[in-house]
Amino acid sequence: MNDYSESAQMFATKLIAAEHPHKVLREELPCTPLELLVALHGEVRQTMLSDIPYAQRAAERAQLVATIFPSSLHQAQAHWSQGSAMLYVPSYAGALAHYDAALECYLHACQEYAPRVPERDIRPGNRSRGIV
């Protein structure tokens, strides 16, 4: 793990634990918002089977980050995290709705970045560029 992703991970952990996450997000971010979203999604993935409330809190924080730092790519990542956090509740319909929203936001991000490709790819099966 490089220093940058470690910084994002430490900040994600602090944000998830915060009673007032808005206050934490007013601090200077030690990483880009997208790196923070990736770290939050990592927390969701690691805990979505063992600690559902924690995973859901991490996903809520991801949505907050995407709201404060708006972009289609940030929204896509936040929806992907939310879908993952509720998949094992089980709320399959809710999870699928978030996955559909993530893919729609990612499509908009691709249009915004064209002809370049967004730096993260949230679509399933694209592990080399993003997270699943």
PDB file of N, CA and C in Angstrom, residues 2-102:
ATOM      1  N   ASN A   2       0.622   2.181  -0.919  1.00  0.00           N
ATOM      2  CA  ASN A   2       1.443   3.380  -0.952  1.00  0.00           C
ATOM      3  C   ASN A   2       0.941   4.391   0.079  1.00  0.00           C
ATOM      4  N   ASP A   3       1.722   5.447   0.329  1.00  0.00           N
ATOM      5  CA  ASP A   3       1.368   6.429   1.343  1.00  0.00           C
ATOM      6  C   ASP A   3       0.040   7.105   1.041  1.00  0.00           C
ATOM      7  N   TYR A   4      -0.220   7.331  -0.236  1.00  0.00           N
ATOM      8  CA  TYR A   4      -1.448   8.028  -0.603  1.00  0.00           C
ATOM      9  C   TYR A   4      -2.672   7.198  -0.276  1.00  0.00           C
ATOM     10  N   SER A   5      -2.670   5.923  -0.645  1.00  0.00           N
ATOM     11  CA  SER A   5      -3.830   5.090  -0.347  1.00  0.00           C
ATOM     12  C   SER A   5      -3.930   4.824   1.154  1.00  0.00           C
ATOM     13  N   GLU A   6      -2.806   4.780   1.831  1.00  0.00           N
ATOM     14  CA  GLU A   6      -2.829   4.621   3.280  1.00  0.00           C
ATOM     15  C   GLU A   6      -3.455   5.850   3.929  1.00  0.00           C
ATOM     16  N   SER A   7      -3.140   7.038   3.416  1.00  0.00           N
ATOM     17  CA  SER A   7      -3.752   8.264   3.915  1.00  0.00           C
ATOM     18  C   SER A   7      -5.256   8.250   3.677  1.00  0.00           C
ATOM     19  N   ALA A   8      -5.660   7.809   2.502  1.00  0.00           N
ATOM     20  CA  ALA A   8      -7.089   7.720   2.185  1.00  0.00           C
ATOM     21  C   ALA A   8      -7.773   6.729   3.116  1.00  0.00           C
ATOM     22  N   GLN A   9      -7.126   5.613   3.372  1.00  0.00           N
ATOM     23  CA  GLN A   9      -7.705   4.597   4.248  1.00  0.00           C
ATOM     24  C   GLN A   9      -7.848   5.115   5.669  1.00  0.00           C
ATOM     25  N   MET A  10      -6.842   5.795   6.172  1.00  0.00           N
ATOM     26  CA  MET A  10      -6.903   6.343   7.525  1.00  0.00           C
ATOM     27  C   MET A  10      -8.005   7.398   7.633  1.00  0.00           C
ATOM     28  N   PHE A  11      -8.130   8.230   6.603  1.00  0.00           N
ATOM     29  CA  PHE A  11      -9.159   9.263   6.619  1.00  0.00           C
ATOM     30  C   PHE A  11     -10.553   8.630   6.515  1.00  0.00           C
ATOM     31  N   ALA A  12     -10.684   7.571   5.723  1.00  0.00           N
ATOM     32  CA  ALA A  12     -11.965   6.872   5.593  1.00  0.00           C
ATOM     33  C   ALA A  12     -12.388   6.304   6.945  1.00  0.00           C
ATOM     34  N   THR A  13     -11.463   5.697   7.648  1.00  0.00           N
ATOM     35  CA  THR A  13     -11.755   5.131   8.965  1.00  0.00           C
ATOM     36  C   THR A  13     -12.208   6.228   9.931  1.00  0.00           C
ATOM     37  N   LYS A  14     -11.528   7.359   9.895  1.00  0.00           N
ATOM     38  CA  LYS A  14     -11.894   8.505  10.742  1.00  0.00           C
ATOM     39  C   LYS A  14     -13.291   9.015  10.370  1.00  0.00           C
ATOM     40  N   LEU A  15     -13.581   9.094   9.090  1.00  0.00           N
ATOM     41  CA  LEU A  15     -14.871   9.591   8.622  1.00  0.00           C
ATOM     42  C   LEU A  15     -16.010   8.659   9.032  1.00  0.00           C
ATOM     43  N   ILE A  16     -15.791   7.363   8.926  1.00  0.00           N
ATOM     44  CA  ILE A  16     -16.827   6.389   9.297  1.00  0.00           C
ATOM     45  C   ILE A  16     -17.128   6.476  10.782  1.00  0.00           C
ATOM     46  N   ALA A  17     -16.112   6.668  11.590  1.00  0.00           N
ATOM     47  CA  ALA A  17     -16.278   6.721  13.043  1.00  0.00           C
ATOM     48  C   ALA A  17     -16.848   8.046  13.536  1.00  0.00           C
ATOM     49  N   ALA A  18     -16.772   9.078  12.713  1.00  0.00           N
ATOM     50  CA  ALA A  18     -17.159  10.421  13.148  1.00  0.00           C
ATOM     51  C   ALA A  18     -18.643  10.537  13.443  1.00  0.00           C
ATOM     52  N   GLU A  19     -18.936  11.170  14.560  1.00  0.00           N
ATOM     53  CA  GLU A  19     -20.325  11.441  14.910  1.00  0.00           C
ATOM     54  C   GLU A  19     -20.887  12.550  14.017  1.00  0.00           C
ATOM     55  N   HIS A  20     -20.020  13.466  13.614  1.00  0.00           N
ATOM     56  CA  HIS A  20     -20.403  14.582  12.744  1.00  0.00           C
ATOM     57  C   HIS A  20     -19.508  14.555  11.499  1.00  0.00           C
ATOM     58  N   PRO A  21     -19.839  13.707  10.534  1.00  0.00           N
ATOM     59  CA  PRO A  21     -18.966  13.550   9.360  1.00  0.00           C
ATOM     60  C   PRO A  21     -18.787  14.816   8.540  1.00  0.00           C
ATOM     61  N   HIS A  22     -19.772  15.716   8.543  1.00  0.00           N
ATOM     62  CA  HIS A  22     -19.606  16.972   7.803  1.00  0.00           C
ATOM     63  C   HIS A  22     -18.401  17.749   8.320  1.00  0.00           C
ATOM     64  N   LYS A  23     -18.203  17.731   9.632  1.00  0.00           N
ATOM     65  CA  LYS A  23     -17.075  18.448  10.219  1.00  0.00           C
ATOM     66  C   LYS A  23     -15.757  17.836   9.772  1.00  0.00           C
ATOM     67  N   VAL A  24     -15.707  16.519   9.709  1.00  0.00           N
ATOM     68  CA  VAL A  24     -14.481  15.841   9.275  1.00  0.00           C
ATOM     69  C   VAL A  24     -14.183  16.193   7.815  1.00  0.00           C
ATOM     70  N   LEU A  25     -15.223  16.261   6.990  1.00  0.00           N
ATOM     71  CA  LEU A  25     -15.013  16.562   5.566  1.00  0.00           C
ATOM     72  C   LEU A  25     -14.650  18.020   5.320  1.00  0.00           C
ATOM     73  N   ARG A  26     -14.807  18.864   6.320  1.00  0.00           N
ATOM     74  CA  ARG A  26     -14.367  20.256   6.176  1.00  0.00           C
ATOM     75  C   ARG A  26     -12.856  20.389   6.355  1.00  0.00           C
ATOM     76  N   GLU A  27     -12.250  19.348   6.917  1.00  0.00           N
ATOM     77  CA  GLU A  27     -10.789  19.340   7.046  1.00  0.00           C
ATOM     78  C   GLU A  27     -10.188  19.193   5.654  1.00  0.00           C
ATOM     79  N   GLU A  28      -8.913  19.478   5.549  1.00  0.00           N
ATOM     80  CA  GLU A  28      -8.240  19.276   4.274  1.00  0.00           C
ATOM     81  C   GLU A  28      -8.097  17.778   4.030  1.00  0.00           C
ATOM     82  N   LEU A  29      -8.564  17.341   2.876  1.00  0.00           N
ATOM     83  CA  LEU A  29      -8.466  15.924   2.544  1.00  0.00           C
ATOM     84  C   LEU A  29      -7.012  15.552   2.263  1.00  0.00           C
ATOM     85  N   PRO A  30      -6.558  14.416   2.771  1.00  0.00           N
ATOM     86  CA  PRO A  30      -5.190  13.972   2.502  1.00  0.00           C
ATOM     87  C   PRO A  30      -5.070  13.236   1.163  1.00  0.00           C
ATOM     88  N   CYS A  31      -6.157  13.238   0.391  1.00  0.00           N
ATOM     89  CA  CYS A  31      -6.220  12.498  -0.864  1.00  0.00           C
ATOM     90  C   CYS A  31      -7.307  13.132  -1.721  1.00  0.00           C
ATOM     91  N   THR A  32      -7.502  12.607  -2.903  1.00  0.00           N
ATOM     92  CA  THR A  32      -8.589  13.105  -3.740  1.00  0.00           C
ATOM     93  C   THR A  32      -9.912  12.530  -3.239  1.00  0.00           C
ATOM     94  N   PRO A  33     -11.021  13.177  -3.540  1.00  0.00           N
ATOM     95  CA  PRO A  33     -12.312  12.600  -3.157  1.00  0.00           C
ATOM     96  C   PRO A  33     -12.513  11.195  -3.722  1.00  0.00           C
ATOM     97  N   LEU A  34     -12.048  10.952  -4.936  1.00  0.00           N
ATOM     98  CA  LEU A  34     -12.206   9.627  -5.529  1.00  0.00           C
ATOM     99  C   LEU A  34     -11.402   8.580  -4.763  1.00  0.00           C
ATOM    100  N   GLU A  35     -10.194   8.924  -4.336  1.00  0.00           N
ATOM    101  CA  GLU A  35      -9.400   7.980  -3.534  1.00  0.00           C
ATOM    102  C   GLU A  35     -10.095   7.689  -2.204  1.00  0.00           C
ATOM    103  N   LEU A  36     -10.726   8.708  -1.619  1.00  0.00           N
ATOM    104  CA  LEU A  36     -11.473   8.509  -0.386  1.00  0.00           C
ATOM    105  C   LEU A  36     -12.664   7.590  -0.638  1.00  0.00           C
ATOM    106  N   LEU A  37     -13.350   7.782  -1.747  1.00  0.00           N
ATOM    107  CA  LEU A  37     -14.482   6.917  -2.090  1.00  0.00           C
ATOM    108  C   LEU A  37     -14.034   5.471  -2.302  1.00  0.00           C
ATOM    109  N   VAL A  38     -12.899   5.289  -2.910  1.00  0.00           N
ATOM    110  CA  VAL A  38     -12.357   3.943  -3.105  1.00  0.00           C
ATOM    111  C   VAL A  38     -12.038   3.304  -1.752  1.00  0.00           C
ATOM    112  N   ALA A  39     -11.455   4.076  -0.843  1.00  0.00           N
ATOM    113  CA  ALA A  39     -11.150   3.555   0.494  1.00  0.00           C
ATOM    114  C   ALA A  39     -12.440   3.213   1.250  1.00  0.00           C
ATOM    115  N   LEU A  40     -13.448   4.058   1.131  1.00  0.00           N
ATOM    116  CA  LEU A  40     -14.728   3.765   1.778  1.00  0.00           C
ATOM    117  C   LEU A  40     -15.352   2.500   1.202  1.00  0.00           C
ATOM    118  N   HIS A  41     -15.249   2.332  -0.113  1.00  0.00           N
ATOM    119  CA  HIS A  41     -15.789   1.118  -0.730  1.00  0.00           C
ATOM    120  C   HIS A  41     -15.031  -0.115  -0.232  1.00  0.00           C
ATOM    121  N   GLY A  42     -13.737   0.024  -0.023  1.00  0.00           N
ATOM    122  CA  GLY A  42     -12.960  -1.079   0.537  1.00  0.00           C
ATOM    123  C   GLY A  42     -13.486  -1.476   1.912  1.00  0.00           C
ATOM    124  N   GLU A  43     -13.863  -0.489   2.712  1.00  0.00           N
ATOM    125  CA  GLU A  43     -14.446  -0.772   4.034  1.00  0.00           C
ATOM    126  C   GLU A  43     -15.779  -1.493   3.884  1.00  0.00           C
ATOM    127  N   VAL A  44     -16.576  -1.066   2.911  1.00  0.00           N
ATOM    128  CA  VAL A  44     -17.857  -1.734   2.666  1.00  0.00           C
ATOM    129  C   VAL A  44     -17.611  -3.188   2.276  1.00  0.00           C
ATOM    130  N   ARG A  45     -16.720  -3.398   1.328  1.00  0.00           N
ATOM    131  CA  ARG A  45     -16.443  -4.766   0.851  1.00  0.00           C
ATOM    132  C   ARG A  45     -15.952  -5.667   1.975  1.00  0.00           C
ATOM    133  N   GLN A  46     -15.108  -5.132   2.851  1.00  0.00           N
ATOM    134  CA  GLN A  46     -14.526  -5.949   3.920  1.00  0.00           C
ATOM    135  C   GLN A  46     -15.535  -6.285   5.013  1.00  0.00           C
ATOM    136  N   THR A  47     -16.587  -5.489   5.149  1.00  0.00           N
ATOM    137  CA  THR A  47     -17.489  -5.675   6.287  1.00  0.00           C
ATOM    138  C   THR A  47     -18.930  -5.985   5.900  1.00  0.00           C
ATOM    139  N   MET A  48     -19.245  -6.045   4.627  1.00  0.00           N
ATOM    140  CA  MET A  48     -20.646  -6.193   4.220  1.00  0.00           C
ATOM    141  C   MET A  48     -21.262  -7.526   4.635  1.00  0.00           C
ATOM    142  N   LEU A  49     -20.456  -8.522   4.946  1.00  0.00           N
ATOM    143  CA  LEU A  49     -20.973  -9.798   5.440  1.00  0.00           C
ATOM    144  C   LEU A  49     -20.871  -9.929   6.958  1.00  0.00           C
ATOM    145  N   SER A  50     -19.902  -9.256   7.553  1.00  0.00           N
ATOM    146  CA  SER A  50     -19.642  -9.453   8.983  1.00  0.00           C
ATOM    147  C   SER A  50     -20.179  -8.343   9.879  1.00  0.00           C
ATOM    148  N   ASP A  51     -20.303  -7.132   9.360  1.00  0.00           N
ATOM    149  CA  ASP A  51     -20.762  -5.998  10.172  1.00  0.00           C
ATOM    150  C   ASP A  51     -21.586  -5.070   9.284  1.00  0.00           C
ATOM    151  N   ILE A  52     -22.809  -5.480   9.026  1.00  0.00           N
ATOM    152  CA  ILE A  52     -23.667  -4.741   8.093  1.00  0.00           C
ATOM    153  C   ILE A  52     -23.877  -3.285   8.512  1.00  0.00           C
ATOM    154  N   PRO A  53     -24.126  -2.982   9.795  1.00  0.00           N
ATOM    155  CA  PRO A  53     -24.290  -1.567  10.161  1.00  0.00           C
ATOM    156  C   PRO A  53     -23.050  -0.722   9.840  1.00  0.00           C
ATOM    157  N   TYR A  54     -21.865  -1.280  10.058  1.00  0.00           N
ATOM    158  CA  TYR A  54     -20.631  -0.553   9.726  1.00  0.00           C
ATOM    159  C   TYR A  54     -20.534  -0.337   8.221  1.00  0.00           C
ATOM    160  N   ALA A  55     -20.820  -1.373   7.450  1.00  0.00           N
ATOM    161  CA  ALA A  55     -20.775  -1.257   5.987  1.00  0.00           C
ATOM    162  C   ALA A  55     -21.764  -0.207   5.505  1.00  0.00           C
ATOM    163  N   GLN A  56     -22.943  -0.182   6.088  1.00  0.00           N
ATOM    164  CA  GLN A  56     -23.943   0.808   5.693  1.00  0.00           C
ATOM    165  C   GLN A  56     -23.511   2.220   6.080  1.00  0.00           C
ATOM    166  N   ARG A  57     -22.863   2.366   7.235  1.00  0.00           N
ATOM    167  CA  ARG A  57     -22.348   3.677   7.640  1.00  0.00           C
ATOM    168  C   ARG A  57     -21.262   4.140   6.676  1.00  0.00           C
ATOM    169  N   ALA A  58     -20.397   3.234   6.259  1.00  0.00           N
ATOM    170  CA  ALA A  58     -19.356   3.577   5.285  1.00  0.00           C
ATOM    171  C   ALA A  58     -19.991   4.013   3.966  1.00  0.00           C
ATOM    172  N   ALA A  59     -21.045   3.317   3.545  1.00  0.00           N
ATOM    173  CA  ALA A  59     -21.729   3.675   2.297  1.00  0.00           C
ATOM    174  C   ALA A  59     -22.424   5.029   2.422  1.00  0.00           C
ATOM    175  N   GLU A  60     -22.990   5.306   3.589  1.00  0.00           N
ATOM    176  CA  GLU A  60     -23.609   6.618   3.817  1.00  0.00           C
ATOM    177  C   GLU A  60     -22.553   7.725   3.728  1.00  0.00           C
ATOM    178  N   ARG A  61     -21.372   7.450   4.275  1.00  0.00           N
ATOM    179  CA  ARG A  61     -20.296   8.440   4.200  1.00  0.00           C
ATOM    180  C   ARG A  61     -19.849   8.638   2.751  1.00  0.00           C
ATOM    181  N   ALA A  62     -19.862   7.564   1.967  1.00  0.00           N
ATOM    182  CA  ALA A  62     -19.512   7.684   0.545  1.00  0.00           C
ATOM    183  C   ALA A  62     -20.503   8.593  -0.171  1.00  0.00           C
ATOM    184  N   GLN A  63     -21.777   8.447   0.140  1.00  0.00           N
ATOM    185  CA  GLN A  63     -22.780   9.314  -0.479  1.00  0.00           C
ATOM    186  C   GLN A  63     -22.566  10.763  -0.071  1.00  0.00           C
ATOM    187  N   LEU A  64     -22.186  10.988   1.184  1.00  0.00           N
ATOM    188  CA  LEU A  64     -21.901  12.335   1.652  1.00  0.00           C
ATOM    189  C   LEU A  64     -20.720  12.937   0.891  1.00  0.00           C
ATOM    190  N   VAL A  65     -19.665  12.152   0.712  1.00  0.00           N
ATOM    191  CA  VAL A  65     -18.503  12.624  -0.049  1.00  0.00           C
ATOM    192  C   VAL A  65     -18.924  12.991  -1.471  1.00  0.00           C
ATOM    193  N   ALA A  66     -19.728  12.144  -2.101  1.00  0.00           N
ATOM    194  CA  ALA A  66     -20.168  12.394  -3.480  1.00  0.00           C
ATOM    195  C   ALA A  66     -21.076  13.610  -3.561  1.00  0.00           C
ATOM    196  N   THR A  67     -21.765  13.926  -2.486  1.00  0.00           N
ATOM    197  CA  THR A  67     -22.621  15.109  -2.459  1.00  0.00           C
ATOM    198  C   THR A  67     -21.778  16.375  -2.299  1.00  0.00           C
ATOM    199  N   ILE A  68     -20.790  16.305  -1.445  1.00  0.00           N
ATOM    200  CA  ILE A  68     -19.944  17.478  -1.182  1.00  0.00           C
ATOM    201  C   ILE A  68     -18.978  17.738  -2.338  1.00  0.00           C
ATOM    202  N   PHE A  69     -18.518  16.669  -2.993  1.00  0.00           N
ATOM    203  CA  PHE A  69     -17.606  16.780  -4.132  1.00  0.00           C
ATOM    204  C   PHE A  69     -18.301  16.182  -5.357  1.00  0.00           C
ATOM    205  N   PRO A  70     -19.278  16.902  -5.918  1.00  0.00           N
ATOM    206  CA  PRO A  70     -20.125  16.313  -6.957  1.00  0.00           C
ATOM    207  C   PRO A  70     -19.395  16.064  -8.283  1.00  0.00           C
ATOM    208  N   SER A  71     -19.590  14.878  -8.786  1.00  0.00           N
ATOM    209  CA  SER A  71     -19.197  14.510 -10.147  1.00  0.00           C
ATOM    210  C   SER A  71     -19.903  13.196 -10.458  1.00  0.00           C
ATOM    211  N   SER A  72     -20.094  12.926 -11.716  1.00  0.00           N
ATOM    212  CA  SER A  72     -20.754  11.676 -12.110  1.00  0.00           C
ATOM    213  C   SER A  72     -19.962  10.470 -11.631  1.00  0.00           C
ATOM    214  N   LEU A  73     -18.639  10.556 -11.706  1.00  0.00           N
ATOM    215  CA  LEU A  73     -17.809   9.438 -11.291  1.00  0.00           C
ATOM    216  C   LEU A  73     -17.905   9.217  -9.780  1.00  0.00           C
ATOM    217  N   HIS A  74     -17.945  10.295  -9.006  1.00  0.00           N
ATOM    218  CA  HIS A  74     -18.095  10.171  -7.557  1.00  0.00           C
ATOM    219  C   HIS A  74     -19.458   9.570  -7.215  1.00  0.00           C
ATOM    220  N   GLN A  75     -20.496  10.024  -7.914  1.00  0.00           N
ATOM    221  CA  GLN A  75     -21.826   9.466  -7.682  1.00  0.00           C
ATOM    222  C   GLN A  75     -21.857   7.982  -8.024  1.00  0.00           C
ATOM    223  N   ALA A  76     -21.209   7.609  -9.117  1.00  0.00           N
ATOM    224  CA  ALA A  76     -21.165   6.197  -9.509  1.00  0.00           C
ATOM    225  C   ALA A  76     -20.528   5.358  -8.410  1.00  0.00           C
ATOM    226  N   GLN A  77     -19.399   5.813  -7.899  1.00  0.00           N
ATOM    227  CA  GLN A  77     -18.706   5.054  -6.857  1.00  0.00           C
ATOM    228  C   GLN A  77     -19.543   4.978  -5.588  1.00  0.00           C
ATOM    229  N   ALA A  78     -20.196   6.078  -5.219  1.00  0.00           N
ATOM    230  CA  ALA A  78     -21.023   6.087  -4.013  1.00  0.00           C
ATOM    231  C   ALA A  78     -22.209   5.130  -4.151  1.00  0.00           C
ATOM    232  N   HIS A  79     -22.862   5.135  -5.306  1.00  0.00           N
ATOM    233  CA  HIS A  79     -23.979   4.205  -5.516  1.00  0.00           C
ATOM    234  C   HIS A  79     -23.501   2.760  -5.469  1.00  0.00           C
ATOM    235  N   TRP A  80     -22.324   2.508  -6.026  1.00  0.00           N
ATOM    236  CA  TRP A  80     -21.795   1.133  -6.005  1.00  0.00           C
ATOM    237  C   TRP A  80     -21.579   0.683  -4.560  1.00  0.00           C
ATOM    238  N   SER A  81     -21.055   1.581  -3.737  1.00  0.00           N
ATOM    239  CA  SER A  81     -20.853   1.256  -2.323  1.00  0.00           C
ATOM    240  C   SER A  81     -22.181   1.031  -1.614  1.00  0.00           C
ATOM    241  N   GLN A  82     -23.166   1.864  -1.901  1.00  0.00           N
ATOM    242  CA  GLN A  82     -24.464   1.709  -1.256  1.00  0.00           C
ATOM    243  C   GLN A  82     -25.121   0.388  -1.650  1.00  0.00           C
ATOM    244  N   GLY A  83     -25.032   0.033  -2.918  1.00  0.00           N
ATOM    245  CA  GLY A  83     -25.590  -1.244  -3.356  1.00  0.00           C
ATOM    246  C   GLY A  83     -24.921  -2.415  -2.662  1.00  0.00           C
ATOM    247  N   SER A  84     -23.618  -2.352  -2.539  1.00  0.00           N
ATOM    248  CA  SER A  84     -22.880  -3.429  -1.885  1.00  0.00           C
ATOM    249  C   SER A  84     -23.237  -3.525  -0.410  1.00  0.00           C
ATOM    250  N   ALA A  85     -23.410  -2.382   0.240  1.00  0.00           N
ATOM    251  CA  ALA A  85     -23.698  -2.364   1.679  1.00  0.00           C
ATOM    252  C   ALA A  85     -25.063  -2.950   2.005  1.00  0.00           C
ATOM    253  N   MET A  86     -25.991  -2.899   1.077  1.00  0.00           N
ATOM    254  CA  MET A  86     -27.338  -3.400   1.378  1.00  0.00           C
ATOM    255  C   MET A  86     -27.626  -4.750   0.740  1.00  0.00           C
ATOM    256  N   LEU A  87     -26.699  -5.287   0.004  1.00  0.00           N
ATOM    257  CA  LEU A  87     -26.917  -6.539  -0.709  1.00  0.00           C
ATOM    258  C   LEU A  87     -27.248  -7.690   0.227  1.00  0.00           C
ATOM    259  N   TYR A  88     -26.597  -7.741   1.374  1.00  0.00           N
ATOM    260  CA  TYR A  88     -26.777  -8.864   2.287  1.00  0.00           C
ATOM    261  C   TYR A  88     -27.718  -8.554   3.447  1.00  0.00           C
ATOM    262  N   VAL A  89     -28.485  -7.475   3.352  1.00  0.00           N
ATOM    263  CA  VAL A  89     -29.410  -7.110   4.436  1.00  0.00           C
ATOM    264  C   VAL A  89     -30.518  -8.153   4.593  1.00  0.00           C
ATOM    265  N   PRO A  90     -31.153  -8.766   3.672  1.00  0.00           N
ATOM    266  CA  PRO A  90     -31.021  -8.576   2.231  1.00  0.00           C
ATOM    267  C   PRO A  90     -32.037  -7.567   1.699  1.00  0.00           C
ATOM    268  N   SER A  91     -31.559  -6.775   0.821  1.00  0.00           N
ATOM    269  CA  SER A  91     -32.412  -5.842   0.096  1.00  0.00           C
ATOM    270  C   SER A  91     -31.942  -5.871  -1.348  1.00  0.00           C
ATOM    271  N   TYR A  92     -32.196  -7.003  -1.987  1.00  0.00           N
ATOM    272  CA  TYR A  92     -31.695  -7.194  -3.345  1.00  0.00           C
ATOM    273  C   TYR A  92     -32.217  -6.141  -4.309  1.00  0.00           C
ATOM    274  N   ALA A  93     -33.501  -5.813  -4.198  1.00  0.00           N
ATOM    275  CA  ALA A  93     -34.070  -4.807  -5.098  1.00  0.00           C
ATOM    276  C   ALA A  93     -33.404  -3.454  -4.873  1.00  0.00           C
ATOM    277  N   GLY A  94     -33.184  -3.091  -3.603  1.00  0.00           N
ATOM    278  CA  GLY A  94     -32.503  -1.832  -3.292  1.00  0.00           C
ATOM    279  C   GLY A  94     -31.071  -1.822  -3.790  1.00  0.00           C
ATOM    280  N   ALA A  95     -30.386  -2.947  -3.598  1.00  0.00           N
ATOM    281  CA  ALA A  95     -29.000  -3.048  -4.077  1.00  0.00           C
ATOM    282  C   ALA A  95     -28.949  -2.909  -5.589  1.00  0.00           C
ATOM    283  N   LEU A  96     -29.847  -3.596  -6.270  1.00  0.00           N
ATOM    284  CA  LEU A  96     -29.865  -3.513  -7.735  1.00  0.00           C
ATOM    285  C   LEU A  96     -30.183  -2.102  -8.215  1.00  0.00           C
ATOM    286  N   ALA A  97     -31.063  -1.405  -7.509  1.00  0.00           N
ATOM    287  CA  ALA A  97     -31.373  -0.020  -7.880  1.00  0.00           C
ATOM    288  C   ALA A  97     -30.127   0.857  -7.772  1.00  0.00           C
ATOM    289  N   HIS A  98     -29.329   0.643  -6.718  1.00  0.00           N
ATOM    290  CA  HIS A  98     -28.087   1.421  -6.580  1.00  0.00           C
ATOM    291  C   HIS A  98     -27.071   1.024  -7.642  1.00  0.00           C
ATOM    292  N   TYR A  99     -26.979  -0.266  -7.957  1.00  0.00           N
ATOM    293  CA  TYR A  99     -26.059  -0.694  -9.010  1.00  0.00           C
ATOM    294  C   TYR A  99     -26.465  -0.101 -10.350  1.00  0.00           C
ATOM    295  N   ASP A 100     -27.766  -0.089 -10.645  1.00  0.00           N
ATOM    296  CA  ASP A 100     -28.249   0.530 -11.888  1.00  0.00           C
ATOM    297  C   ASP A 100     -27.905   2.012 -11.918  1.00  0.00           C
ATOM    298  N   ALA A 101     -28.106   2.708 -10.777  1.00  0.00           N
ATOM    299  CA  ALA A 101     -27.773   4.131 -10.695  1.00  0.00           C
ATOM    300  C   ALA A 101     -26.269   4.346 -10.869  1.00  0.00           C
ATOM    301  N   ALA A 102     -25.475   3.436 -10.306  1.00  0.00           N
ATOM    302  CA  ALA A 102     -24.017   3.539 -10.453  1.00  0.00           C
ATOM    303  C   ALA A 102     -23.614   3.438 -11.924  1.00  0.00           C
TER     304      ALA A 102
END
